[in-house]
């Protein structure tokens, strides 16, 4: 169903988009680092919450995109258009509710999760979290639009929109952090403005009727509860999976926060750079959702199987090349953040360990299961991910940090163990063929 040219036309813009996301995240951290380690630590801790909520929005968007892709595989454009409109309804309601909740619970929530953080770090957390919460509805709507364009095999739209958003973000950071000396508030406000623009662009583009999927109008909108349930049947398990995964990471961040500012800052810098080798794999995983969704919608499971194997293998090759390159460039990259000696050395150790583990473990842990999700096998992937996260990543983090006195490195080793467990479960599921027996959207 997809030629090699079509696969690359889908995946390559996604790689650029993922690269923009990682490099802009690095640029944010570098710019905020000029305000001191407390500012970097505060942004890092709040971003663990931001990532949790954005992952939930993305899971809802993925649910809608999978349903739309399956309808397109059956040549049912009318149902694909209906699913798009219902997806925006779901994301808008959910993101606005979460925004209001986070604004109301700003201080209590941060102190509950990161209560052991130093006072200067907590002050930065509170400021950054307030402005971040205001952007949740806009990043939710942007993700929904981007997912729909991916289901149309058109990832250039989200790539170009992301480029524009990131340009606004970096320019805003430079103006507000360096020009107006606004610190972490400046970084958060720049992000808010970029997300407002991104959401507006996506909505305007989806109103154009020449798109394969488009939204005719929101006037006299009524929820189609049957379609909403169809989307939620995929989105909720994926959302729970992503949500519980990120909650676990937040708990681990709380553990890191108890180890002091050096551990927090080195963990933040290593974490921002460690995403570079994962860029191709993340892009391939997003593309795999569209490709497998179309295949299973057309009842072409053998093609879906071949694409899962081929694209997961491609992710391994790309991961190996980039991880090796990052190991060689690790010292110069870390120096860009202006960390002090002990913090810099610790960040280097974490980054090298992550690169070595990623080469072997990451693609089968995170790319392959996207193929299962696109075939509606979301409950299995959710169960494996949640159990592995809580038993192995969180459990072993506390064991290695406190029991074996490994410090923040123990948190990363526990993450690698979690990846290994996921591989065993997901590969066994794929080989069993049980993922091909799931009920598709009506």
XYZ file of C-alpha atoms in Angstrom:
442
model
C 0.000 0.000 0.000
C 2.980 2.306 0.556
C 5.892 2.533 -1.848
C 9.362 3.153 -0.496
C 9.095 6.731 -1.765
C 5.785 7.207 0.067
C 7.267 5.849 3.310
C 10.219 8.212 3.133
C 7.930 11.115 2.177
C 6.038 10.456 5.413
C 8.963 9.709 7.718
C 11.600 12.251 6.653
C 9.520 15.367 7.497
C 8.676 13.706 10.820
C 12.394 13.316 11.507
C 12.893 17.014 10.841
C 9.967 17.818 13.130
C 11.358 15.600 15.895
C 14.796 17.165 15.428
C 13.269 20.603 15.810
C 11.550 19.505 19.002
C 14.750 18.178 20.560
C 17.064 20.978 19.429
C 14.596 23.669 20.477
C 14.299 21.954 23.855
C 18.091 22.109 24.081
C 18.057 25.764 23.033
C 15.490 26.528 25.746
C 17.666 24.850 28.347
C 20.812 26.661 27.165
C 19.023 30.036 27.233
C 17.478 29.413 30.649
C 20.872 28.220 31.969
C 22.012 31.850 31.770
C 19.669 32.450 34.709
C 21.481 29.895 36.905
C 21.246 26.225 37.861
C 18.128 26.847 39.980
C 16.317 28.088 36.862
C 17.450 25.068 34.808
C 16.368 22.726 37.600
C 12.973 24.428 37.982
C 12.219 24.223 34.258
C 13.345 20.581 34.189
C 11.055 19.563 37.042
C 7.995 21.342 35.610
C 8.703 19.947 32.171
C 8.262 16.459 33.605
C 4.656 17.478 34.382
C 4.279 19.236 31.031
C 5.449 16.138 29.185
C 2.936 14.036 31.138
C 0.019 16.197 30.069
C 1.220 16.689 26.509
C 1.614 12.919 26.181
C -2.010 12.491 27.276
C -3.150 15.010 24.643
C -0.968 13.270 22.071
C -2.506 9.907 22.992
C -6.000 11.273 22.367
C -4.773 12.713 19.068
C -3.237 9.365 18.161
C -6.529 7.631 18.906
C -8.308 9.919 16.469
C -5.539 9.560 13.873
C -5.667 5.749 14.042
C -9.440 5.779 13.552
C -9.112 8.230 10.650
C -6.327 6.178 9.043
C -8.400 3.004 9.283
C -11.359 4.738 7.623
C -9.086 6.018 4.870
C -7.804 2.470 4.400
C -11.419 1.491 3.717
C -11.918 4.480 1.399
C -14.559 5.923 3.771
C -13.752 9.632 3.662
C -17.035 10.714 5.248
C -16.347 8.783 8.460
C -12.733 10.019 8.451
C -13.982 13.625 8.357
C -16.456 12.934 11.144
C -13.748 11.418 13.313
C -11.592 14.528 12.824
C -14.288 16.849 14.126
C -14.987 14.616 17.128
C -11.276 14.452 17.888
C -11.051 18.225 18.199
C -14.065 18.201 20.519
C -12.460 15.597 22.798
C -9.068 17.321 22.931
C -10.552 20.788 23.513
C -12.680 19.632 26.461
C -9.895 17.574 28.041
C -7.138 20.177 27.666
C -9.262 23.056 28.999
C -10.259 20.995 32.026
C -6.621 20.113 32.782
C -5.535 23.737 32.310
C -8.063 24.986 34.871
C -7.121 22.233 37.306
C -3.396 23.007 37.076
C -3.958 26.749 37.475
C -6.014 26.138 40.596
C -3.542 23.663 42.121
C -0.265 25.269 41.025
C 1.421 25.624 44.415
C -0.007 22.573 46.238
C 0.693 20.225 43.335
C 4.318 21.303 42.941
C 5.016 21.043 46.657
C 3.390 17.621 46.766
C 5.589 16.266 43.962
C 8.801 18.247 44.413
C 8.560 19.250 48.061
C 12.194 18.325 48.721
C 13.486 20.764 46.077
C 15.402 23.830 47.245
C 13.461 27.065 47.749
C 15.028 28.824 44.755
C 14.211 25.863 42.515
C 10.607 25.777 43.747
C 10.117 29.490 43.035
C 11.130 28.931 39.415
C 8.857 25.884 39.245
C 5.794 27.879 40.299
C 6.376 30.630 37.732
C 7.080 28.262 34.855
C 4.125 25.990 35.677
C 1.624 28.877 35.671
C 2.493 30.012 32.152
C 2.861 26.474 30.895
C -0.672 25.577 32.019
C -2.138 28.380 29.916
C -0.691 26.755 26.789
C -2.242 23.281 27.300
C -5.385 23.793 25.160
C -3.274 25.115 22.290
C -0.679 22.326 22.272
C -3.557 19.839 22.526
C -5.264 21.246 19.430
C -1.967 21.461 17.568
C -1.245 17.785 18.304
C -4.714 16.809 17.092
C -4.216 18.642 13.817
C -0.715 17.247 13.316
C -1.943 13.690 13.937
C -4.718 14.108 11.378
C -2.324 15.355 8.716
C -0.073 12.372 9.426
C -3.045 10.055 8.904
C -3.407 11.698 5.467
C 0.239 10.792 4.765
C 1.062 14.518 4.818
C 3.685 15.140 7.490
C 5.104 18.227 5.742
C 2.331 20.364 7.223
C 3.240 19.578 10.819
C 6.955 19.918 10.002
C 6.552 23.420 8.563
C 4.178 24.470 11.332
C 6.620 23.158 13.926
C 9.408 25.122 12.253
C 7.364 28.301 12.542
C 6.455 27.588 16.164
C 10.062 26.922 17.101
C 11.226 30.095 15.384
C 8.731 32.074 17.445
C 9.793 30.223 20.585
C 13.528 30.840 20.197
C 13.040 34.471 19.146
C 10.703 35.009 22.080
C 13.202 33.417 24.453
C 15.968 35.694 23.229
C 13.769 38.771 23.593
C 12.174 37.976 26.945
C 15.064 36.214 28.713
C 17.982 38.362 27.518
C 16.188 41.563 26.501
C 13.601 41.955 29.267
C 15.402 39.804 31.876
C 12.222 37.798 32.584
C 13.969 34.516 33.375
C 11.866 31.343 33.301
C 8.687 33.399 32.854
C 10.077 34.682 29.556
C 10.791 31.154 28.365
C 7.274 30.005 29.258
C 5.548 32.995 27.654
C 7.464 32.464 24.412
C 6.316 28.829 24.404
C 2.713 29.911 25.026
C 2.716 32.320 22.076
C 4.242 29.707 19.749
C 1.595 27.145 20.698
C -1.260 29.607 20.147
C 0.057 30.240 16.634
C 0.516 26.500 15.960
C -3.042 25.647 17.017
C -4.487 28.465 14.883
C -2.543 27.327 11.804
C -3.698 23.720 12.161
C -7.349 24.699 12.541
C -7.237 27.007 9.528
C -5.570 24.377 7.342
C -8.072 21.672 8.290
C -10.959 23.904 7.209
C -9.802 23.611 3.594
C -12.011 21.131 1.698
C -9.254 20.017 -0.705
C -7.628 18.009 2.118
C -8.329 14.279 2.190
C -9.655 14.878 5.713
C -11.174 18.247 6.482
C -13.577 19.935 8.898
C -16.445 21.650 7.119
C -17.582 23.809 10.063
C -17.880 23.878 13.849
C -21.212 25.724 13.719
C -24.110 23.851 15.310
C -21.633 21.217 16.390
C -23.043 18.155 18.128
C -20.949 15.363 19.577
C -21.379 12.026 17.835
C -21.135 9.899 20.940
C -20.646 6.655 19.027
C -17.630 8.126 17.238
C -16.383 9.669 20.474
C -16.484 6.236 22.116
C -14.615 4.734 19.147
C -11.828 7.294 19.474
C -11.717 7.006 23.256
C -11.535 3.210 23.012
C -8.072 3.739 21.522
C -7.193 7.072 23.075
C -7.965 6.223 26.702
C -5.724 3.133 26.948
C -2.978 5.029 25.130
C -3.569 8.040 27.371
C -3.459 5.893 30.488
C -0.294 4.252 29.220
C 1.401 7.576 28.509
C -0.029 9.141 31.640
C 1.078 6.402 34.009
C 4.437 6.295 32.258
C 4.968 10.007 32.797
C 3.617 9.904 36.358
C 6.244 7.290 37.046
C 8.859 9.577 35.536
C 7.637 12.436 37.726
C 8.015 10.256 40.807
C 11.513 9.429 39.654
C 12.121 13.157 39.149
C 11.070 13.629 42.750
C 13.695 11.054 43.676
C 16.293 12.943 41.611
C 15.244 16.214 43.275
C 16.109 14.726 46.666
C 19.697 14.149 45.467
C 20.462 17.875 45.186
C 20.860 20.561 42.536
C 23.916 18.926 40.921
C 21.936 15.744 40.276
C 18.908 17.696 39.010
C 20.937 19.879 36.639
C 23.076 17.046 35.245
C 19.985 14.885 34.791
C 18.195 17.750 33.003
C 21.042 18.427 30.584
C 21.704 14.756 29.849
C 17.980 14.215 29.348
C 17.667 17.063 26.858
C 20.632 15.851 24.786
C 19.804 12.140 25.083
C 16.771 12.611 22.857
C 18.927 13.285 19.784
C 19.582 9.617 18.820
C 15.889 8.881 19.362
C 14.783 11.385 16.705
C 14.646 8.933 13.765
C 13.011 6.236 15.881
C 10.350 8.612 17.185
C 9.617 9.794 13.641
C 9.457 6.239 12.314
C 7.130 5.298 15.163
C 4.728 8.107 14.260
C 4.842 7.140 10.607
C 4.233 3.513 11.529
C 0.893 4.461 13.095
C -0.326 5.877 9.776
C 1.068 3.046 7.667
C -0.182 0.176 9.822
C -3.505 1.935 10.434
C -4.118 2.178 6.691
C -3.042 -1.450 6.172
C -5.304 -2.923 8.855
C -8.181 -0.715 7.678
C -7.790 -2.395 4.287
C -7.410 -5.819 5.981
C -3.821 -6.106 4.711
C -2.246 -7.594 7.839
C 0.655 -9.247 6.054
C 1.715 -5.878 4.676
C 1.360 -4.405 8.149
C 3.644 -7.115 9.549
C 6.314 -6.417 6.919
C 6.212 -2.676 7.522
C 6.594 -3.160 11.292
C 9.696 -5.332 10.811
C 11.217 -3.123 8.131
C 10.704 0.185 9.904
C 11.794 -1.100 13.316
C 14.991 -2.341 11.648
C 15.496 1.065 10.047
C 15.139 2.652 13.485
C 17.898 0.400 14.818
C 20.310 1.476 12.079
C 19.599 5.167 12.607
C 19.837 4.815 16.392
C 23.252 3.150 16.171
C 24.698 5.817 13.867
C 23.461 8.794 15.884
C 24.313 7.282 19.273
C 27.898 6.633 18.177
C 28.188 10.189 16.888
C 26.761 11.660 20.081
C 29.231 9.746 22.242
C 32.084 11.345 20.292
C 30.531 14.818 20.560
C 29.254 14.521 24.148
C 31.861 16.717 25.852
C 31.543 19.721 23.489
C 27.753 19.503 23.547
C 27.593 19.473 27.349
C 29.993 22.421 27.546
C 27.377 24.516 25.722
C 25.234 24.438 28.872
C 27.856 26.136 31.017
C 27.710 23.564 33.805
C 30.375 23.425 36.503
C 32.949 20.623 36.643
C 31.206 18.014 38.800
C 27.830 18.605 37.170
C 29.367 18.433 33.696
C 31.160 15.145 34.417
C 28.006 13.550 35.780
C 25.989 14.681 32.744
C 28.643 13.113 30.487
C 28.439 9.762 32.297
C 24.644 9.708 32.035
C 24.693 10.614 28.358
C 27.215 7.942 27.354
C 25.347 5.256 29.313
C 22.099 6.241 27.599
C 23.661 6.115 24.111
C 25.055 2.612 24.652
C 21.754 1.283 25.992
C 19.687 2.990 23.294
C 21.538 1.262 20.473
C 20.383 -2.132 21.734
C 17.079 -1.493 23.475
C 15.186 1.615 22.402
C 13.676 0.836 18.942
C 11.994 -2.450 19.872
C 10.754 -0.850 23.107
C 9.091 2.174 21.504
C 8.848 1.841 17.700
C 7.513 -1.713 17.378
C 4.581 -1.230 19.826
C 3.269 1.655 17.699
C 2.474 -0.946 15.045
C 0.482 -2.901 17.617
C -1.401 0.220 18.712
C -2.334 1.056 15.120
C -4.012 -2.361 14.930
C -6.065 -1.472 18.058
C -3.982 -3.709 20.348
C -3.839 -0.818 22.812
C -4.843 -2.635 25.995
C -1.896 -5.008 25.747
C 0.644 -2.246 25.137
C -0.890 -0.232 27.975
C -0.682 -3.134 30.435
C 2.930 -3.964 29.580
C 4.063 -0.337 29.681
C 2.380 0.482 32.980
C 3.512 -2.660 34.788
C 7.069 -2.401 33.479
C 7.248 1.272 34.416
C 6.075 0.823 37.989
C 7.753 -2.466 38.770
C 11.081 -2.047 37.031
C 11.785 1.624 36.387
C 10.400 3.009 39.637
C 11.130 0.005 41.829
C 14.694 -0.397 40.602
C 15.299 3.369 40.743
C 14.776 3.383 44.510
C 16.688 0.128 44.911
C 19.711 1.292 42.920
C 19.763 4.845 44.313
C 19.276 4.008 48.003
C 20.129 0.315 48.208
C 23.223 0.321 45.993
C 24.105 4.022 46.481
C 24.385 4.632 42.716
C 23.020 8.181 42.842
C 21.291 9.583 39.770
C 23.002 6.969 37.552
C 20.830 4.348 39.255
C 17.731 6.074 37.874
C 19.052 5.699 34.328
C 20.081 2.068 34.818
C 16.550 1.320 36.059
C 15.218 2.914 32.861
C 17.385 0.578 30.769
C 16.023 -2.426 32.666
C 12.498 -1.208 31.920
C 13.320 -1.032 28.201
C 14.591 -4.603 28.212
C 11.407 -5.940 29.805
C 9.296 -4.124 27.212
C 11.249 -5.705 24.367
C 10.533 -9.206 25.646
C 6.794 -8.535 25.934
C 6.290 -6.623 22.671
C 8.361 -8.935 20.482
C 6.542 -11.972 21.884
C 3.181 -10.310 21.185
C 4.167 -9.412 17.635
C 5.402 -12.919 16.855
C 2.246 -14.489 18.324
C 0.026 -12.655 15.797
C -2.657 -11.945 18.436
C -2.530 -8.245 17.567
C -4.184 -9.030 14.199
C -7.400 -10.228 15.845
C -8.487 -6.872 17.341
C -11.807 -5.249 16.420
C -11.422 -2.167 14.233
C -13.478 1.021 14.080
C -17.045 0.465 12.799
